[in-house]
Amino acid sequence: MNDLLRQLRMENPGLADDLQREYDALADRRSFGLNFERHVPEAVELPGRKVRKGDKVRVLPPRGQARKKDNDRLWRVISFSTQDGVRHADLIALDNDGDETSAAVDDLVVVAEFRDPIYPGLVSTGKVERGGDKPFHAVINAENYHALQTLLFTNRGKVDCIYIDPPYNTGAKDWKYNNDYVESDDLYRHSKWLAFMERRLLLAKDLLNPDDSVLIVTIDEKEYLRLGLLLEQIFPDANIQMISDVISPGGASRTSEFTRVNEFVFFVMIGGAVPIKTDNDMLLTDYRPPEKNRSAIWNSLRRRGAGPLRTDSPSKFYPVFVRAADGAVLGAGEPLPLPLDRSEYAAVPQGCIAIWPTMPDGRDGRWELNRASFHERLGQGYVRTSRDAKTNTFIVQYLRNAEMERVASGELVSEGRSEQGWHILSYSDQVARTLYAKTVWNRTSHDAGTHGSRMVKSLLGGRRFPFPKSLYSVEDSLRFFISPKPDALVLDFFAGSGTTAHAVMRLNKQDGGLRRSITVTNNEVANAEQKTLIKQGLRPGDPEWEQWGICDYITKPRIRAAVEGKDPDGKPLKGDYRFTDEFPLAEGFMENVEFFTLTYEAPLRVASNREFEKIAALLWLRAGSRGRRIDDISKGWDVADVYGVISDLDQAEPFLKGIAENDDVAMAFIVTDEDRLFESMVAALPDHVEPVRLYESYLRNFEIEAGRGTR
């Protein structure tokens, strides 16, 4: 095969490269585990992107006509010409049959395949500023694969939490692949979904902080098995758990099937990430009073779980000496080795009785603690006796590690020691019990109809969005991992209506945090709306079409409404937030948000510093999206609140002075092609300032990520 490919490369390098790519994909197939067609091609159309020489394009059908399969053919732009005053592009087919044609530029849409490098920029489309000097949340209108590539330049390894609600692949026109809805009878439906997800999750993995972060993915029963295996393969070192969340108590009926009331949530815990303990088990605490959630403080010293027999742990078979008069625990004897019988143990202190770990059926059991640990806990006052009401005999009890932690946290308080020497413990009235949540969540607040659909309707003055998450369900999922991180960065690249950003703002309000979110969604128009718009002669890219897209019609207005407390018509929102933090929706949030659209730039223009205004927002995001943004460096340099940029190294002296005068500056972007000049600037910067070389780091990032897109 390699010899044949080598011969073909001499005659047709492009075809040889395509065959090599397909061969490599097949050779990479696992002999076990999750197998799917990774090399199924994926492409995305970029309406509105200027057509350039060398671009891949599709020819659009005439206005007013729906797209047909033959419209999916790919062409390469080889030149431009003018015909009857209309600008045309001369095209050659990319399917190796040599066809050539010409089409009006306005009838072309640029196409990017996932092995093609892109050089992105960001253009601001508005902002909301109510948060003073707090960092900005970002909302990005973009194809999410390209947005993830972009974020690898700005936030590689710095994301604390990714929450995504990807398409569930039901076959009911819930997602597109290569601009076509994936139907339920598509033989490659699952392979397309897995390839689609894998490409994005591989990029997401590089965005997450390897030391402590979490990926949260929601899914239903259609793909949860495949998703679980995919996550295991991509994150082999992570701790992965799946929980079941009741999101529709009324249920979604299925023909000849059980009625579905839940969905699944995968938590991929990376590095040291663990869920925090809370006062909520997520299963029953909605339905019973707090005192019912209190477990017993003292527990039996005799082992009652797995491995309860003496033979299971012989070193934990010893007598506990209890003063017969008052039940005081005085100590423990040496373990009695097998096969000796307890009747042969004679060394019992005067006035005491020896208590053995005898099981109810008379067999020899064993204690929970070895003798040394028992004496340590006895000295701490954490061993006691109580009387069995039925037999009037002493039962030895102790405080487990979990209860000792509750004493340390103040949840359990001591009222002093008893006459027998043990602590008199009770529950605090000031500190709530904390525990790990269970793996089934059954919360009224997670009802997606009441707190998802109705919430969106309240925020958007009646606009509808299919199947939004309950705000409080997302909030709870995030809280387990970012509650201890007041500066956490949260990403959602299947953002839908924008619930994740909304939930982050709720968490900030509850504890004064400075967490920020990055929200990514495309501007896809719903299928039913598309048919109407096509009949009106409209196309993607037309303003009259784009105004109905999910980002412009739902996501941006929803997040703006949440912050301002007003609907799109400027009317105060009605209703109240509930549960953890209750206040009127009209109060809004003291947060800053900026809205962006991803652009596609020419690398040579970027490298020659002619598109600085397009990448300015990327530098600002990389520096933390806080404070003033540097949008213009016509004077050769500028220093803002937390970063600086220099393009004219003859201006190094005032630039370095500006950085030295601001202790908050943590990053400096240096525009130069010369190694010596870059190194001299790095040497002159303060140690706490991170240097970034432009435009080498920018261009290199996207060239590398394009290479990864061949999987």
XYZ file of C-alpha atoms in Angstrom:
711
model
C 0.000 0.000 0.000
C 2.787 2.431 0.914
C 4.583 1.719 -2.384
C 1.392 2.346 -4.360
C 0.767 5.580 -2.509
C 4.344 6.678 -3.172
C 3.897 6.057 -6.912
C 0.566 7.871 -6.960
C 2.059 10.860 -5.141
C 4.412 11.400 -8.108
C 1.424 11.831 -10.436
C -1.383 13.170 -8.256
C -0.223 14.441 -4.830
C -3.695 15.617 -3.803
C -5.347 12.258 -4.438
C -2.443 10.472 -2.725
C -2.900 12.644 0.367
C -6.632 11.903 0.456
C -6.026 8.153 0.183
C -3.288 8.300 2.829
C -5.678 10.058 5.194
C -8.368 7.406 4.689
C -5.803 4.614 5.092
C -4.470 6.112 8.320
C -7.995 6.433 9.704
C -8.728 2.767 8.992
C -5.372 1.655 10.397
C -6.152 3.552 13.577
C -9.310 1.523 14.185
C -9.276 -0.141 17.582
C -9.468 -3.919 17.708
C -11.716 -3.570 20.763
C -13.718 -0.881 22.522
C -15.747 1.768 20.739
C -15.300 1.557 16.974
C -16.786 4.028 14.520
C -15.989 5.702 11.222
C -13.756 8.544 12.404
C -12.860 9.512 8.850
C -16.453 10.298 7.838
C -15.865 13.816 6.450
C -17.371 16.859 8.109
C -17.601 20.366 6.715
C -19.283 23.604 7.679
C -20.564 26.433 5.526
C -19.488 29.977 6.363
C -22.217 32.314 5.095
C -21.112 35.916 5.068
C -17.427 35.034 4.759
C -15.821 36.898 1.848
C -14.955 34.600 -1.075
C -11.202 34.539 -1.797
C -9.019 32.864 -4.400
C -8.232 29.285 -3.353
C -11.380 28.910 -1.227
C -13.554 25.818 -1.221
C -17.122 26.791 -2.088
C -20.555 25.446 -2.842
C -22.871 26.938 -5.447
C -26.166 27.940 -3.874
C -29.489 27.235 -5.590
C -31.365 30.213 -7.048
C -33.144 32.308 -4.450
C -36.530 30.905 -3.558
C -35.470 27.303 -4.222
C -34.577 24.710 -1.615
C -31.160 23.103 -1.679
C -30.797 19.787 -3.493
C -28.168 17.096 -3.092
C -26.293 18.233 -6.205
C -25.793 21.591 -4.496
C -23.381 19.856 -2.081
C -20.632 19.535 -4.683
C -17.402 21.280 -3.671
C -15.469 23.630 -5.967
C -12.193 25.531 -5.738
C -12.038 29.230 -6.673
C -9.223 29.672 -9.195
C -9.837 33.240 -10.385
C -12.349 36.063 -10.615
C -13.927 37.786 -13.593
C -16.685 40.265 -14.345
C -19.637 39.292 -16.534
C -22.295 41.855 -17.423
C -21.168 43.977 -14.500
C -21.525 41.108 -12.029
C -18.489 39.683 -10.247
C -18.037 35.977 -10.989
C -15.694 33.291 -9.702
C -14.094 30.728 -11.969
C -14.349 27.296 -10.338
C -12.844 23.828 -10.695
C -14.484 20.754 -9.181
C -12.758 19.102 -6.221
C -14.018 15.595 -7.022
C -11.200 14.984 -9.531
C -13.358 14.905 -12.649
C -11.892 18.170 -13.901
C -15.192 20.003 -14.356
C -14.945 23.762 -14.556
C -17.655 26.378 -14.277
C -18.331 29.974 -13.354
C -20.813 31.394 -10.859
C -21.749 34.767 -9.468
C -19.835 35.417 -6.243
C -23.106 36.245 -4.496
C -24.283 32.698 -5.269
C -21.318 31.066 -3.525
C -20.832 30.058 0.106
C -17.386 29.303 1.492
C -16.949 25.830 2.987
C -14.379 24.775 5.587
C -13.564 21.114 6.092
C -12.138 20.026 9.392
C -8.625 19.556 8.147
C -8.522 23.092 6.729
C -6.688 25.734 8.770
C -8.725 28.737 9.835
C -7.419 32.069 11.100
C -10.169 33.517 13.256
C -10.959 36.929 14.605
C -13.729 38.311 16.769
C -15.959 41.274 15.981
C -17.953 42.814 18.820
C -21.700 43.051 18.216
C -22.664 44.731 21.478
C -22.215 44.588 25.227
C -23.967 44.955 28.562
C -22.059 46.646 31.383
C -23.530 46.508 34.873
C -20.659 44.832 36.717
C -18.166 47.650 37.239
C -14.618 46.268 37.071
C -15.704 42.617 37.065
C -14.446 40.477 34.151
C -16.665 40.094 31.098
C -18.646 37.051 30.091
C -18.296 36.368 26.361
C -20.979 35.163 23.961
C -19.594 33.997 20.605
C -21.654 33.394 17.470
C -19.645 30.677 15.726
C -19.463 27.094 14.539
C -18.335 25.428 17.746
C -15.426 23.419 16.317
C -13.826 26.600 15.011
C -14.638 28.401 18.238
C -12.827 25.675 20.199
C -9.787 26.046 17.945
C -9.917 29.771 18.629
C -10.156 29.287 22.388
C -7.076 27.081 22.340
C -5.178 30.256 21.500
C -6.820 32.216 24.301
C -7.532 29.715 27.096
C -5.562 26.482 26.601
C -5.401 24.562 29.893
C -7.202 27.333 31.809
C -10.860 26.288 31.763
C -12.194 25.085 35.125
C -15.483 23.659 33.914
C -17.089 22.783 30.604
C -20.843 22.176 30.621
C -22.388 20.991 27.361
C -25.785 19.768 26.248
C -24.956 18.315 22.806
C -27.529 17.071 20.280
C -29.120 13.870 21.520
C -29.149 12.289 18.038
C -32.793 11.266 18.132
C -33.160 11.324 14.368
C -35.840 14.013 14.691
C -33.925 16.787 12.926
C -32.135 17.735 16.140
C -28.730 18.299 14.523
C -26.960 18.712 11.215
C -23.913 17.059 9.684
C -22.475 18.579 6.523
C -25.431 20.981 6.370
C -28.006 18.157 6.263
C -30.195 16.963 9.107
C -29.233 13.457 10.217
C -32.259 11.223 9.775
C -33.151 8.307 12.037
C -32.638 5.791 9.193
C -29.127 7.043 8.302
C -26.847 3.983 8.417
C -23.954 6.193 9.524
C -26.019 8.133 12.055
C -24.132 6.936 15.145
C -20.721 7.141 13.450
C -21.422 10.699 12.341
C -22.492 11.662 15.862
C -19.442 10.039 17.461
C -17.024 11.584 14.942
C -18.732 14.950 15.448
C -18.409 14.652 19.242
C -14.889 13.232 19.299
C -13.456 16.087 17.240
C -14.871 18.618 19.686
C -14.074 16.702 22.861
C -10.421 16.312 21.836
C -10.153 20.100 21.607
C -12.114 20.531 24.833
C -9.660 18.235 26.613
C -6.820 20.644 25.829
C -8.849 23.574 27.144
C -9.479 22.004 30.549
C -7.085 22.586 33.428
C -5.248 19.233 33.727
C -4.759 19.673 37.475
C -8.341 20.353 38.549
C -11.326 20.672 36.208
C -14.526 18.972 35.176
C -16.405 18.236 31.961
C -20.184 17.906 32.392
C -22.169 16.358 29.526
C -25.931 15.771 29.454
C -27.463 13.098 27.246
C -30.551 10.890 26.917
C -30.851 7.135 26.424
C -30.232 7.256 22.642
C -26.458 7.768 22.932
C -25.494 7.487 26.587
C -23.750 4.120 26.158
C -21.638 5.307 23.228
C -20.932 8.635 24.892
C -19.745 6.860 28.035
C -17.272 4.745 26.060
C -16.113 7.763 24.073
C -15.429 9.701 27.278
C -13.505 6.735 28.716
C -11.323 6.627 25.599
C -10.639 10.362 25.455
C -10.156 10.824 29.213
C -8.572 7.522 30.369
C -7.116 9.044 33.556
C -10.252 10.879 34.669
C -12.769 9.782 37.272
C -16.068 9.492 35.375
C -19.483 9.162 36.980
C -22.942 9.238 35.460
C -25.974 10.445 37.394
C -29.657 10.291 36.510
C -31.567 13.570 36.767
C -35.372 13.727 36.835
C -36.179 16.610 34.476
C -39.788 15.825 33.575
C -41.802 14.352 36.465
C -44.841 14.090 34.206
C -42.809 12.049 31.762
C -42.347 11.919 28.010
C -44.418 9.008 26.738
C -42.848 6.531 24.339
C -44.840 4.097 22.208
C -44.743 0.623 23.805
C -41.985 1.755 26.188
C -41.575 3.013 29.712
C -42.334 6.713 30.095
C -39.086 8.676 30.307
C -38.754 11.186 33.148
C -34.989 11.568 33.312
C -31.827 12.300 31.410
C -28.243 11.378 32.198
C -25.375 13.634 33.219
C -21.739 12.544 32.871
C -19.202 14.147 35.187
C -15.625 13.762 33.929
C -13.448 14.756 36.891
C -9.892 15.610 35.872
C -6.842 15.851 38.118
C -7.847 16.636 41.684
C -11.444 17.572 40.867
C -14.024 16.193 43.316
C -17.604 17.266 43.998
C -18.039 19.305 47.149
C -20.240 18.207 50.008
C -23.451 20.168 50.456
C -26.513 20.044 52.695
C -28.426 18.396 49.859
C -28.379 14.736 48.843
C -30.278 15.668 45.616
C -32.542 12.634 46.062
C -34.827 13.088 49.065
C -34.029 16.436 50.683
C -36.746 18.120 48.628
C -39.365 16.009 50.324
C -38.437 15.547 53.982
C -37.581 17.920 56.848
C -33.909 18.578 57.742
C -34.011 16.477 60.920
C -34.851 13.428 58.813
C -31.581 13.888 56.957
C -29.546 13.470 60.130
C -27.855 10.117 60.446
C -26.940 8.531 63.793
C -23.934 10.146 65.474
C -22.632 6.999 67.207
C -22.150 3.761 65.297
C -21.660 0.170 66.349
C -18.045 -0.844 66.814
C -18.928 -4.366 65.681
C -18.520 -4.762 61.955
C -21.925 -5.079 60.272
C -21.051 -4.695 56.597
C -19.025 -6.876 54.262
C -16.424 -9.153 55.868
C -17.950 -9.176 59.366
C -16.395 -12.422 60.664
C -13.415 -12.975 62.922
C -11.762 -14.966 60.144
C -12.043 -11.931 57.829
C -9.724 -9.873 60.060
C -8.312 -11.831 63.024
C -6.404 -8.833 64.425
C -9.719 -7.109 65.111
C -10.983 -9.822 67.450
C -10.183 -8.642 70.980
C -12.083 -7.938 74.223
C -13.256 -4.454 75.171
C -13.234 -3.902 78.938
C -16.292 -2.113 80.280
C -16.869 -1.201 83.922
C -19.945 -3.104 84.960
C -21.195 -0.419 87.340
C -21.621 2.440 84.853
C -20.578 1.268 81.398
C -17.334 3.253 81.259
C -14.923 1.911 78.645
C -11.522 1.298 80.241
C -9.537 -0.241 77.395
C -9.055 -3.339 75.254
C -7.102 -6.536 75.563
C -4.703 -8.127 73.140
C -6.224 -9.747 70.030
C -6.972 -13.413 70.563
C -5.237 -15.416 67.851
C -6.943 -18.199 66.001
C -7.847 -20.928 66.856
C -8.045 -19.970 70.561
C -11.535 -19.643 72.026
C -12.580 -16.519 73.927
C -13.252 -18.641 77.008
C -9.486 -19.096 77.285
C -9.040 -15.332 77.772
C -8.698 -14.781 81.544
C -7.073 -11.340 81.939
C -10.187 -9.210 82.642
C -9.694 -6.228 85.037
C -11.504 -6.328 88.346
C -15.003 -4.855 88.223
C -15.116 -5.077 84.425
C -16.732 -7.314 81.892
C -15.200 -8.292 78.579
C -17.311 -7.514 75.534
C -16.527 -9.403 72.355
C -17.774 -8.717 68.813
C -20.333 -11.498 68.938
C -22.812 -11.701 66.082
C -26.557 -12.177 66.757
C -26.309 -15.830 65.707
C -23.483 -16.472 68.182
C -20.609 -16.570 65.697
C -17.396 -14.688 66.307
C -17.464 -11.334 64.523
C -14.836 -8.592 64.524
C -14.527 -4.921 65.415
C -14.261 -2.035 62.918
C -10.970 -0.818 64.451
C -7.735 -2.557 65.293
C -6.593 -2.322 68.918
C -4.220 0.628 68.410
C -6.849 2.715 66.585
C -9.403 1.787 69.238
C -7.208 3.146 72.048
C -6.493 6.325 70.065
C -10.188 6.977 69.589
C -10.909 6.062 73.235
C -8.410 8.692 74.377
C -10.170 11.281 72.197
C -13.481 10.563 73.898
C -14.937 9.005 70.785
C -15.805 5.546 72.186
C -18.799 4.871 74.429
C -21.322 2.232 75.449
C -25.083 2.142 75.361
C -27.543 -0.461 76.617
C -29.468 -2.808 74.359
C -33.096 -2.346 75.431
C -33.960 -5.980 74.677
C -31.038 -7.781 76.305
C -29.960 -5.109 78.816
C -26.349 -5.690 77.738
C -23.719 -3.141 76.780
C -23.148 -2.233 73.129
C -19.821 -0.634 72.229
C -20.093 2.358 69.878
C -17.569 4.717 68.312
C -17.304 7.824 66.184
C -16.445 7.118 62.541
C -14.074 9.268 60.486
C -17.007 11.002 58.785
C -18.474 12.038 62.146
C -15.076 13.200 63.391
C -14.910 15.456 60.320
C -18.346 16.800 61.232
C -17.067 17.621 64.707
C -14.115 19.475 63.159
C -16.443 21.411 60.826
C -18.760 22.438 63.669
C -21.701 20.442 62.383
C -21.504 18.306 65.536
C -20.808 20.067 68.832
C -19.666 18.688 72.180
C -21.405 19.735 75.390
C -18.492 18.341 77.382
C -17.593 14.848 78.506
C -19.786 12.464 80.434
C -18.779 11.015 83.795
C -17.628 7.950 81.858
C -15.298 10.071 79.698
C -16.924 10.225 76.280
C -18.082 13.382 74.482
C -21.735 14.334 74.712
C -22.430 15.224 71.080
C -25.390 16.839 69.354
C -26.182 18.532 66.048
C -25.385 22.222 65.793
C -28.233 24.650 65.224
C -25.868 26.901 63.277
C -24.064 24.551 60.885
C -26.006 22.394 58.415
C -25.064 18.838 57.677
C -22.934 18.342 54.562
C -22.700 15.191 52.483
C -21.961 13.999 48.982
C -24.928 14.044 46.618
C -26.395 10.768 45.456
C -26.297 9.506 41.878
C -30.036 9.970 41.323
C -31.298 13.556 41.437
C -34.976 14.115 42.097
C -35.514 17.829 42.585
C -38.610 19.878 41.834
C -36.258 22.679 40.751
C -34.937 20.534 37.878
C -38.255 20.381 36.033
C -37.275 21.503 32.528
C -40.806 22.579 31.666
C -41.354 24.855 34.646
C -37.833 26.186 35.096
C -36.550 25.844 31.522
C -39.217 26.539 28.922
C -41.230 28.912 31.102
C -38.074 30.674 32.246
C -37.036 31.360 28.628
C -40.544 32.541 27.828
C -40.474 34.927 30.818
C -37.103 36.348 29.790
C -37.864 36.718 26.088
C -41.406 38.013 26.076
C -42.910 34.843 24.722
C -40.157 33.691 22.339
C -39.830 29.922 22.397
C -36.837 27.600 22.388
C -37.123 23.781 22.239
C -36.095 21.832 25.334
C -34.079 24.364 27.356
C -32.487 23.112 30.565
C -33.846 24.066 33.951
C -31.743 26.994 35.137
C -31.501 25.425 38.583
C -30.429 22.026 37.256
C -27.431 23.604 35.497
C -26.731 25.762 38.543
C -26.641 22.699 40.816
C -24.351 20.779 38.443
C -21.880 23.657 38.336
C -22.042 24.334 42.079
C -20.529 20.959 42.979
C -17.271 21.931 41.286
C -16.938 25.715 40.952
C -18.479 26.842 44.231
C -14.987 26.801 45.838
C -13.560 28.684 42.826
C -14.762 32.306 42.863
C -12.637 33.078 39.766
C -13.623 29.986 37.757
C -13.820 30.048 33.960
C -16.788 28.088 32.572
C -17.282 27.170 28.911
C -20.392 25.966 27.085
C -19.898 25.286 23.368
C -23.392 23.858 22.773
C -24.948 26.845 24.458
C -28.494 26.787 23.082
C -30.495 29.414 24.928
C -27.585 30.395 27.204
C -28.620 28.660 30.434
C -25.018 27.963 31.523
C -24.002 31.632 31.478
C -27.201 32.489 33.351
C -26.393 29.869 36.005
C -22.841 31.208 36.456
C -24.286 34.664 37.119
C -26.618 33.166 39.728
C -23.668 31.557 41.501
C -21.746 34.847 41.438
C -24.653 36.661 43.056
C -24.899 34.060 45.809
C -21.311 34.434 47.012
C -19.914 37.577 45.364
C -17.792 35.544 42.938
C -16.014 36.810 39.833
C -16.604 33.706 37.730
C -16.906 34.257 34.000
C -18.411 32.215 31.228
C -17.729 31.763 27.535
C -20.867 30.884 25.594
C -20.588 29.486 22.068
C -23.513 28.850 19.740
C -24.106 29.081 16.030
C -26.871 31.117 14.426
C -28.757 28.188 12.915
C -32.359 28.960 11.965
C -34.966 26.360 12.944
C -36.040 23.980 10.198
C -39.630 25.241 10.060
C -38.469 28.869 9.809
C -35.989 28.001 7.052
C -38.728 26.797 4.726
C -40.622 30.060 5.130
C -37.512 32.195 4.627
C -36.455 30.262 1.496
C -39.866 30.941 -0.045
C -39.216 34.633 0.621
C -36.024 34.418 -1.449
C -33.717 34.648 1.565
C -30.483 32.789 2.288
C -28.109 32.278 5.230
C -25.973 35.395 5.475
C -28.832 37.764 4.616
C -29.635 40.025 7.596
C -33.324 39.152 7.242
C -32.373 35.459 7.609
C -29.785 35.821 10.375
C -32.136 37.779 12.661
C -34.054 34.529 13.276
C -30.967 32.470 14.128
C -30.586 30.935 17.571
C -27.743 33.231 18.642
C -29.354 36.501 17.542
C -32.965 35.623 18.345
C -32.569 33.572 21.539
C -29.116 33.341 23.144
C -27.996 36.962 23.090
C -31.421 38.389 24.035
C -31.819 35.831 26.856
C -28.460 36.676 28.441
C -29.031 40.412 27.978
C -32.483 40.108 29.561
C -31.100 38.151 32.517
C -28.473 40.835 33.213
C -30.668 43.898 32.638
C -33.876 42.490 34.141
C -35.809 43.573 31.033
C -37.285 41.668 28.105
C -36.334 42.478 24.466
C -39.048 45.162 24.399
C -37.524 46.918 27.414
C -40.263 45.865 29.844
C -39.285 44.786 33.383
C -39.299 41.023 33.747
C -42.104 39.466 35.739
C -41.677 36.718 38.308
C -39.006 35.696 40.773
C -35.985 33.441 40.959
C -36.537 30.599 43.394
C -34.731 28.056 45.521
C -31.150 28.813 46.590
C -31.428 32.561 46.016
C -34.868 34.165 45.735
C -35.236 37.641 44.216
C -37.171 39.329 41.363
C -36.096 38.598 37.783
C -36.375 42.340 37.170
C -33.451 42.929 39.530
C -31.043 41.440 36.996
C -27.366 40.825 37.709
C -24.378 43.058 38.317
C -22.398 41.497 35.468
C -20.614 42.486 32.251
C -21.209 40.666 28.969
C -19.864 41.226 25.464
C -21.239 39.630 22.320
C -18.980 38.576 19.436
C -19.152 37.008 15.985
C -16.280 34.798 14.825
C -14.632 35.967 11.582
C -12.270 34.200 9.186
C -9.161 36.172 8.283
C -6.407 35.846 5.687
C -3.207 34.680 7.430
C -0.910 36.947 5.433
C -2.917 40.011 6.438
C -2.791 38.938 10.080
C 0.943 38.233 9.939
C 1.587 41.676 8.447
C -0.368 43.347 11.300
C -3.149 44.559 8.999
C -5.993 42.867 10.897
C -5.160 43.844 14.473
C -8.696 45.060 15.172
C -9.981 41.554 14.322
C -7.720 39.713 16.765
C -7.745 42.416 19.461
C -10.570 40.673 21.304
C -8.614 37.401 21.269
C -5.726 39.057 23.096
C -8.137 40.583 25.591
C -9.765 37.179 26.211
C -6.365 35.582 26.703
C -5.518 38.246 29.266
C -8.691 37.531 31.255
C -11.372 39.669 29.521
C -11.135 42.293 32.221
C -10.751 46.043 31.974
C -10.134 48.140 28.876
C -9.479 46.354 25.591
C -6.657 47.481 23.307
C -8.331 47.861 19.896
C -5.817 50.212 18.277
C -2.014 50.187 18.307
C -1.476 52.830 15.642
C 0.903 54.628 17.987
C 3.032 51.472 18.184
C 2.109 50.286 21.685
C -0.483 50.446 24.427
C -0.864 49.206 27.996
C -4.325 48.510 29.417
C -5.493 47.310 32.839
C -4.107 43.764 32.693
C -2.055 43.465 29.499
C -0.016 45.375 26.956
C 0.712 45.190 23.207
C 3.700 46.532 21.295
C 4.150 46.482 17.509
C 6.898 49.100 17.156
C 9.881 47.889 19.167
C 11.520 51.308 18.781
C 8.903 52.326 21.357
C 10.139 49.733 23.864
C 11.131 52.273 26.524
C 7.688 53.894 27.056
C 6.023 50.488 26.693
C 8.151 48.904 29.414
C 7.641 51.941 31.608
C 3.861 51.645 31.191
C 3.984 47.997 32.244
C 6.243 48.698 35.225
C 3.797 51.325 36.483
C 0.894 48.859 36.585
C 1.274 45.854 38.901
C -1.921 44.269 37.506
C -0.432 43.744 34.041
C 0.200 40.006 33.668
C 0.700 39.581 29.901
C 2.582 41.337 27.110
C 1.996 40.689 23.390
C 5.079 41.458 21.319
C 4.774 41.816 17.521
C 8.075 40.849 15.886
C 9.533 38.315 13.465
C 13.049 38.612 14.887
C 14.148 36.194 17.606
C 16.782 38.572 18.960
C 14.348 41.452 19.429
C 11.743 39.216 21.051
C 14.300 37.787 23.465
C 15.545 41.244 24.417
C 11.977 42.350 25.185
C 11.338 39.242 27.269
C 14.495 39.901 29.284
C 13.322 43.444 30.062
C 9.826 42.454 31.243
C 9.044 41.966 34.946
C 9.097 38.312 36.008
C 5.342 38.177 36.641
C 4.484 39.278 33.066
C 3.959 36.459 30.543
C 5.367 37.280 27.075
C 3.463 36.168 23.951
C 4.977 36.511 20.497
C 2.738 37.801 17.726
C 1.921 36.696 15.250
C 3.888 33.487 15.452
C 1.933 32.058 18.416
C -1.376 32.911 16.735
C -0.527 31.381 13.348
C 1.191 28.355 14.861
C -1.820 27.565 17.053
C -4.200 27.287 14.117
C -1.797 25.407 11.870
C -1.386 22.760 14.598
C -5.107 22.497 15.253
C -5.825 22.120 11.533
C -3.480 19.126 11.485
C -5.466 17.522 14.307
C -8.655 17.896 12.293
C -7.635 15.001 10.037
C -8.772 12.421 12.607
